GROMACS .gro file of C-alpha atoms in nm:
model
  314
    1UNK     CA    1  17.375   6.884   5.133
    2UNK     CA    2  17.197   6.561   5.219
    3UNK     CA    3  17.428   6.503   5.515
    4UNK     CA    4  17.368   6.859   5.638
    5UNK     CA    5  16.996   6.808   5.597
    6UNK     CA    6  17.015   6.480   5.786
    7UNK     CA    7  17.219   6.644   6.058
    8UNK     CA    8  16.958   6.923   6.088
    9UNK     CA    9  16.679   6.668   6.096
   10UNK     CA   10  16.862   6.472   6.364
   11UNK     CA   11  16.896   6.786   6.577
   12UNK     CA   12  16.529   6.860   6.537
   13UNK     CA   13  16.443   6.501   6.617
   14UNK     CA   14  16.650   6.517   6.933
   15UNK     CA   15  16.478   6.839   7.036
   16UNK     CA   16  16.133   6.695   6.965
   17UNK     CA   17  16.217   6.374   7.148
   18UNK     CA   18  16.341   6.575   7.448
   19UNK     CA   19  16.021   6.787   7.437
   20UNK     CA   20  15.807   6.470   7.417
   21UNK     CA   21  15.996   6.314   7.705
   22UNK     CA   22  15.954   6.631   7.913
   23UNK     CA   23  15.582   6.644   7.838
   24UNK     CA   24  15.542   6.274   7.918
   25UNK     CA   25  15.723   6.326   8.249
   26UNK     CA   26  15.504   6.630   8.326
   27UNK     CA   27  15.197   6.430   8.226
   28UNK     CA   28  15.302   6.152   8.461
   29UNK     CA   29  15.355   6.403   8.741
   30UNK     CA   30  15.013   6.554   8.680
   31UNK     CA   31  14.853   6.211   8.664
   32UNK     CA   32  15.020   6.122   8.994
   33UNK     CA   33  14.899   6.446   9.150
   34UNK     CA   34  14.547   6.380   9.026
   35UNK     CA   35  14.553   6.026   9.160
   36UNK     CA   36  14.688   6.148   9.493
   37UNK     CA   37  14.425   6.421   9.506
   38UNK     CA   38  14.153   6.167   9.429
   39UNK     CA   39  14.283   5.919   9.684
   40UNK     CA   40  14.360   6.181   9.951
   41UNK     CA   41  14.068   6.265  10.183
   42UNK     CA   42  14.181   6.627  10.195
   43UNK     CA   43  14.051   6.670   9.842
   44UNK     CA   44  13.710   6.548   9.955
   45UNK     CA   45  13.734   6.787  10.246
   46UNK     CA   46  13.817   7.078  10.017
   47UNK     CA   47  13.540   6.974   9.781
   48UNK     CA   48  13.294   6.945  10.068
   49UNK     CA   49  13.412   7.282  10.197
   50UNK     CA   50  13.365   7.441   9.856
   51UNK     CA   51  13.022   7.282   9.821
   52UNK     CA   52  12.931   7.402  10.170
   53UNK     CA   53  13.047   7.755  10.089
   54UNK     CA   54  12.854   7.741   9.762
   55UNK     CA   55  12.545   7.622   9.949
   56UNK     CA   56  12.589   7.898  10.206
   57UNK     CA   57  12.621   8.154   9.927
   58UNK     CA   58  12.305   8.020   9.764
   59UNK     CA   59  12.120   8.034  10.098
   60UNK     CA   60  12.245   8.389  10.152
   61UNK     CA   61  12.132   8.479   9.802
   62UNK     CA   62  11.786   8.329   9.865
   63UNK     CA   63  11.769   8.508  10.200
   64UNK     CA   64  11.869   8.833  10.031
   65UNK     CA   65  11.598   8.787   9.768
   66UNK     CA   66  11.343   8.721  10.044
   67UNK     CA   67  11.458   9.031  10.231
   68UNK     CA   68  11.438   9.226   9.908
   69UNK     CA   69  11.081   9.105   9.857
   70UNK     CA   70  10.993   9.197  10.216
   71UNK     CA   71  11.149   9.541  10.169
   72UNK     CA   72  10.951   9.588   9.847
   73UNK     CA   73  10.630   9.495  10.028
   74UNK     CA   74  10.717   9.736  10.311
   75UNK     CA   75  10.796  10.002  10.052
   76UNK     CA   76  10.459   9.945   9.883
   77UNK     CA   77  10.282   9.965  10.220
   78UNK     CA   78  10.466  10.286  10.305
   79UNK     CA   79  10.376  10.426   9.964
   80UNK     CA   80  10.009  10.344  10.028
   81UNK     CA   81  10.031  10.508  10.371
   82UNK     CA   82  10.191  10.815  10.215
   83UNK     CA   83   9.912  10.829   9.958
   84UNK     CA   84   9.653  10.802  10.235
   85UNK     CA   85   9.828  11.078  10.430
   86UNK     CA   86   9.836  11.292  10.115
   87UNK     CA   87   9.463  11.235  10.061
   88UNK     CA   88   9.395  11.324  10.425
   89UNK     CA   89   9.611  11.634  10.387
   90UNK     CA   90   9.413  11.731  10.078
   91UNK     CA   91   9.087  11.677  10.270
   92UNK     CA   92   9.220  11.882  10.560
   93UNK     CA   93   9.327  12.157  10.323
   94UNK     CA   94   8.981  12.153  10.163
   95UNK     CA   95   8.820  12.170  10.508
   96UNK     CA   96   9.058  12.450  10.601
   97UNK     CA   97   8.962  12.638  10.284
   98UNK     CA   98   8.592  12.593  10.367
   99UNK     CA   99   8.658  12.712  10.723
  100UNK     CA  100   8.840  13.017  10.584
  101UNK     CA  101   8.546  13.083  10.351
  102UNK     CA  102   8.302  13.053  10.643
  103UNK     CA  103   8.526  13.279  10.849
  104UNK     CA  104   8.536  13.539  10.572
  105UNK     CA  105   8.157  13.519  10.539
  106UNK     CA  106   8.122  13.554  10.917
  107UNK     CA  107   8.355  13.854  10.907
  108UNK     CA  108   8.146  14.009  10.631
  109UNK     CA  109   7.827  13.947  10.829
  110UNK     CA  110   7.994  14.091  11.139
  111UNK     CA  111   8.095  14.402  10.947
  112UNK     CA  112   7.742  14.435  10.809
  113UNK     CA  113   7.600  14.395  11.160
  114UNK     CA  114   7.844  14.657  11.287
  115UNK     CA  115   7.740  14.895  11.010
  116UNK     CA  116   7.374  14.824  11.086
  117UNK     CA  117   7.437  14.886  11.456
  118UNK     CA  118   7.614  15.212  11.379
  119UNK     CA  119   7.325  15.315  11.154
  120UNK     CA  120   7.073  15.221  11.424
  121UNK     CA  121   7.268  15.418  11.684
  122UNK     CA  122   7.278  15.718  11.452
  123UNK     CA  123   6.907  15.672  11.381
  124UNK     CA  124   6.830  15.647  11.754
  125UNK     CA  125   7.031  15.966  11.822
  126UNK     CA  126   6.851  16.138  11.536
  127UNK     CA  127   6.511  16.025  11.671
  128UNK     CA  128   6.607  16.141  12.019
  129UNK     CA  129   6.697  16.478  11.874
  130UNK     CA  130   6.364  16.489  11.685
  131UNK     CA  131   6.178  16.390  12.003
  132UNK     CA  132   6.363  16.664  12.193
  133UNK     CA  133   6.277  16.915  11.923
  134UNK     CA  134   5.911  16.805  11.928
  135UNK     CA  135   5.909  16.833  12.308
  136UNK     CA  136   6.049  17.183  12.283
  137UNK     CA  137   5.791  17.278  12.018
  138UNK     CA  138   5.518  17.122  12.234
  139UNK     CA  139   5.638  17.313  12.538
  140UNK     CA  140   5.645  17.632  12.335
  141UNK     CA  141   5.296  17.563  12.196
  142UNK     CA  142   5.174  17.474  12.545
  143UNK     CA  143   5.320  17.796  12.687
  144UNK     CA  144   5.161  17.993  12.403
  145UNK     CA  145   4.827  17.825  12.467
  146UNK     CA  146   4.855  17.898  12.840
  147UNK     CA  147   4.930  18.261  12.763
  148UNK     CA  148   4.638  18.274  12.523
  149UNK     CA  149   4.413  18.109  12.784
  150UNK     CA  150   4.533  18.358  13.048
  151UNK     CA  151   4.477  18.655  12.817
  152UNK     CA  152   4.143  18.507  12.718
  153UNK     CA  153   4.043  18.467  13.084
  154UNK     CA  154   4.142  18.825  13.147
  155UNK     CA  155   3.933  18.934  12.853
  156UNK     CA  156   3.648  18.726  12.993
  157UNK     CA  157   3.673  18.901  13.327
  158UNK     CA  158   3.664  19.236  13.148
  159UNK     CA  159   3.357  19.134  12.957
  160UNK     CA  160   3.143  18.994  13.235
  161UNK     CA  161   2.852  19.183  13.109
  162UNK     CA  162   2.814  18.951  12.813
  163UNK     CA  163   2.814  18.599  12.958
  164UNK     CA  164   2.609  18.455  12.676
  165UNK     CA  165   2.868  18.516  12.403
  166UNK     CA  166   3.146  18.340  12.601
  167UNK     CA  167   3.186  17.968  12.521
  168UNK     CA  168   3.459  17.804  12.734
  169UNK     CA  169   3.365  17.464  12.603
  170UNK     CA  170   3.541  17.528  12.270
  171UNK     CA  171   3.868  17.616  12.445
  172UNK     CA  172   3.851  17.303  12.655
  173UNK     CA  173   3.777  17.094  12.347
  174UNK     CA  174   4.071  17.254  12.171
  175UNK     CA  175   4.304  17.178  12.461
  176UNK     CA  176   4.174  16.821  12.481
  177UNK     CA  177   4.234  16.773  12.109
  178UNK     CA  178   4.582  16.918  12.140
  179UNK     CA  179   4.661  16.690  12.435
  180UNK     CA  180   4.526  16.389  12.244
  181UNK     CA  181   4.733  16.481  11.939
  182UNK     CA  182   5.037  16.527  12.161
  183UNK     CA  183   4.974  16.191  12.331
  184UNK     CA  184   4.934  16.020  11.993
  185UNK     CA  185   5.257  16.175  11.864
  186UNK     CA  186   5.440  16.079  12.184
  187UNK     CA  187   5.306  15.723  12.166
  188UNK     CA  188   5.403  15.704  11.799
  189UNK     CA  189   5.758  15.821  11.880
  190UNK     CA  190   5.772  15.584  12.176
  191UNK     CA  191   5.662  15.293  11.955
  192UNK     CA  192   5.921  15.391  11.695
  193UNK     CA  193   6.188  15.423  11.965
  194UNK     CA  194   6.089  15.087  12.113
  195UNK     CA  195   6.099  14.933  11.763
  196UNK     CA  196   6.443  15.082  11.708
  197UNK     CA  197   6.555  14.951  12.047
  198UNK     CA  198   6.420  14.608  11.955
  199UNK     CA  199   6.604  14.613  11.620
  200UNK     CA  200   6.915  14.734  11.808
  201UNK     CA  201   6.884  14.440  12.052
  202UNK     CA  202   6.834  14.205  11.758
  203UNK     CA  203   7.141  14.351  11.591
  204UNK     CA  204   7.334  14.307  11.915
  205UNK     CA  205   7.219  13.945  11.935
  206UNK     CA  206   7.318  13.888  11.573
  207UNK     CA  207   7.651  14.052  11.647
  208UNK     CA  208   7.708  13.824  11.948
  209UNK     CA  209   7.609  13.523  11.739
  210UNK     CA  210   7.849  13.629  11.464
  211UNK     CA  211   8.125  13.677  11.723
  212UNK     CA  212   8.053  13.332  11.871
  213UNK     CA  213   8.049  13.176  11.523
  214UNK     CA  214   8.376  13.350  11.449
  215UNK     CA  215   8.529  13.215  11.769
  216UNK     CA  216   8.403  12.865  11.691
  217UNK     CA  217   8.541  12.888  11.339
  218UNK     CA  218   8.875  13.006  11.477
  219UNK     CA  219   8.879  12.712  11.720
  220UNK     CA  220   8.797  12.473  11.436
  221UNK     CA  221   9.067  12.635  11.224
  222UNK     CA  222   9.320  12.594  11.508
  223UNK     CA  223   9.221  12.227  11.549
  224UNK     CA  224   9.252  12.174  11.174
  225UNK     CA  225   9.592  12.343  11.175
  226UNK     CA  226   9.705  12.117  11.462
  227UNK     CA  227   9.581  11.808  11.274
  228UNK     CA  228   9.753  11.932  10.960
  229UNK     CA  229  10.080  11.986  11.149
  230UNK     CA  230  10.054  11.635  11.300
  231UNK     CA  231   9.985  11.490  10.956
  232UNK     CA  232  10.283  11.680  10.813
  233UNK     CA  233  10.505  11.543  11.090
  234UNK     CA  234  10.377  11.191  11.024
  235UNK     CA  235  10.430  11.239  10.652
  236UNK     CA  236  10.789  11.356  10.713
  237UNK     CA  237  10.853  11.055  10.940
  238UNK     CA  238  10.710  10.817  10.680
  239UNK     CA  239  10.915  10.981  10.405
  240UNK     CA  240  11.231  10.955  10.620
  241UNK     CA  241  11.166  10.587  10.698
  242UNK     CA  242  11.090  10.523  10.331
  243UNK     CA  243  11.411  10.699  10.224
  244UNK     CA  244  11.607  10.506  10.487
  245UNK     CA  245  11.460  10.175  10.368
  246UNK     CA  246  11.532  10.275  10.010
  247UNK     CA  247  11.894  10.343  10.102
  248UNK     CA  248  11.923  10.014  10.291
  249UNK     CA  249  11.765   9.825  10.004
  250UNK     CA  250  11.994  10.003   9.759
  251UNK     CA  251  12.299   9.912   9.968
  252UNK     CA  252  12.187   9.549   9.990
  253UNK     CA  253  12.117   9.546   9.617
  254UNK     CA  254  12.464   9.688   9.552
  255UNK     CA  255  12.616   9.420   9.777
  256UNK     CA  256  12.422   9.148   9.596
  257UNK     CA  257  12.522   9.298   9.264
  258UNK     CA  258  12.888   9.300   9.369
  259UNK     CA  259  12.860   8.938   9.488
  260UNK     CA  260  12.691   8.837   9.163
  261UNK     CA  261  12.956   9.026   8.963
  262UNK     CA  262  13.229   8.849   9.164
  263UNK     CA  263  13.063   8.513   9.098
  264UNK     CA  264  13.022   8.600   8.732
  265UNK     CA  265  13.385   8.708   8.715
  266UNK     CA  266  13.490   8.385   8.882
  267UNK     CA  267  13.274   8.198   8.635
  268UNK     CA  268  13.435   8.378   8.344
  269UNK     CA  269  13.778   8.306   8.494
  270UNK     CA  270  13.694   7.938   8.523
  271UNK     CA  271  13.568   7.938   8.165
  272UNK     CA  272  13.890   8.103   8.050
  273UNK     CA  273  14.095   7.850   8.246
  274UNK     CA  274  13.894   7.560   8.104
  275UNK     CA  275  13.931   7.702   7.755
  276UNK     CA  276  14.305   7.746   7.813
  277UNK     CA  277  14.335   7.387   7.936
  278UNK     CA  278  14.140   7.261   7.637
  279UNK     CA  279  14.354   7.470   7.405
  280UNK     CA  280  14.674   7.341   7.567
  281UNK     CA  281  14.543   6.989   7.536
  282UNK     CA  282  14.457   7.047   7.171
  283UNK     CA  283  14.802   7.192   7.110
  284UNK     CA  284  14.957   6.893   7.282
  285UNK     CA  285  14.752   6.661   7.062
  286UNK     CA  286  14.860   6.847   6.748
  287UNK     CA  287  15.218   6.846   6.869
  288UNK     CA  288  15.200   6.476   6.942
  289UNK     CA  289  15.054   6.408   6.598
  290UNK     CA  290  15.318   6.622   6.427
  291UNK     CA  291  15.592   6.452   6.627
  292UNK     CA  292  15.451   6.112   6.538
  293UNK     CA  293  15.446   6.208   6.171
  294UNK     CA  294  15.802   6.342   6.187
  295UNK     CA  295  15.922   6.032   6.375
  296UNK     CA  296  15.761   5.814   6.111
  297UNK     CA  297  15.921   6.026   5.838
  298UNK     CA  298  16.261   6.007   6.007
  299UNK     CA  299  16.219   5.636   6.052
  300UNK     CA  300  16.140   5.585   5.684
  301UNK     CA  301  16.433   5.809   5.590
  302UNK     CA  302  16.666   5.616   5.821
  303UNK     CA  303  16.541   5.286   5.691
  304UNK     CA  304  16.588   5.404   5.332
  305UNK     CA  305  16.934   5.534   5.417
  306UNK     CA  306  17.028   5.205   5.591
  307UNK     CA  307  16.900   4.999   5.299
  308UNK     CA  308  17.094   5.220   5.057
  309UNK     CA  309  17.410   5.178   5.259
  310UNK     CA  310  17.361   4.802   5.288
  311UNK     CA  311  17.314   4.762   4.913
  312UNK     CA  312  17.621   4.648   4.715
  313UNK     CA  313  17.804   4.921   4.523
  314UNK     CA  314  17.701   4.784   4.186
   0.00000   0.00000   0.00000
């Protein structure tokens, strides 16, 4: 059993010694490669190239951050312009509402003036009819008076024998009074007709003024609508440019995010590689220590075995 155990230990020792020799040879190869890489100028070139690429990436990142800041400032300016355009649109809408109110008031005044004109026309026609009726009545009364005067003159001719009882002065006074009354009534109707004509002219003037105000309000409304359409077009252009800048900024941000993720991934990869190298080195150290302990144990066992064999059989 001891010889079998020794034989097993010898096999393990041979395997460990072969593993140690292989690791030492690999270590020597790696050391030679490191020394050659340090002494070779190509390594410096690669290092300089990597440093230059890293510097270029940092410059690109700084430039991207500056562009991002510029885009943010442009976005803020565009937002302020959009707010100003919105405020102007609100003002224009308020002015348009006031213009519509003024237009509705002008329309109401125009309708009232039209109704007043219609009423004045009807009143003028009615007064003309009344004047015609009064003229007819006056003509009839005048004809009756003429007939009465004629019959009275005939009766006067028949009664020539009594000139003292006849008083033509009263008839003349009566006709004068009637003519004065007729003239007063005619003048009154003429004054009323002239007053109605004056009010009709005033109504016409008010109507023309209302029509002119309506036309001016319509022109102002058309100008306001044109300004509102121009402001809407400008607002749409600003919104399109803002959306386009947002998309460009988003694309650049995504690119920067992808670059940063790639760098972070590379960083994690390097960390994993460094950790793996450190772990391999730690395992090699533990393996070396265990091999050293086993070699020392085998050495003590061999020395004990050699001393036991060299001792005399007593």
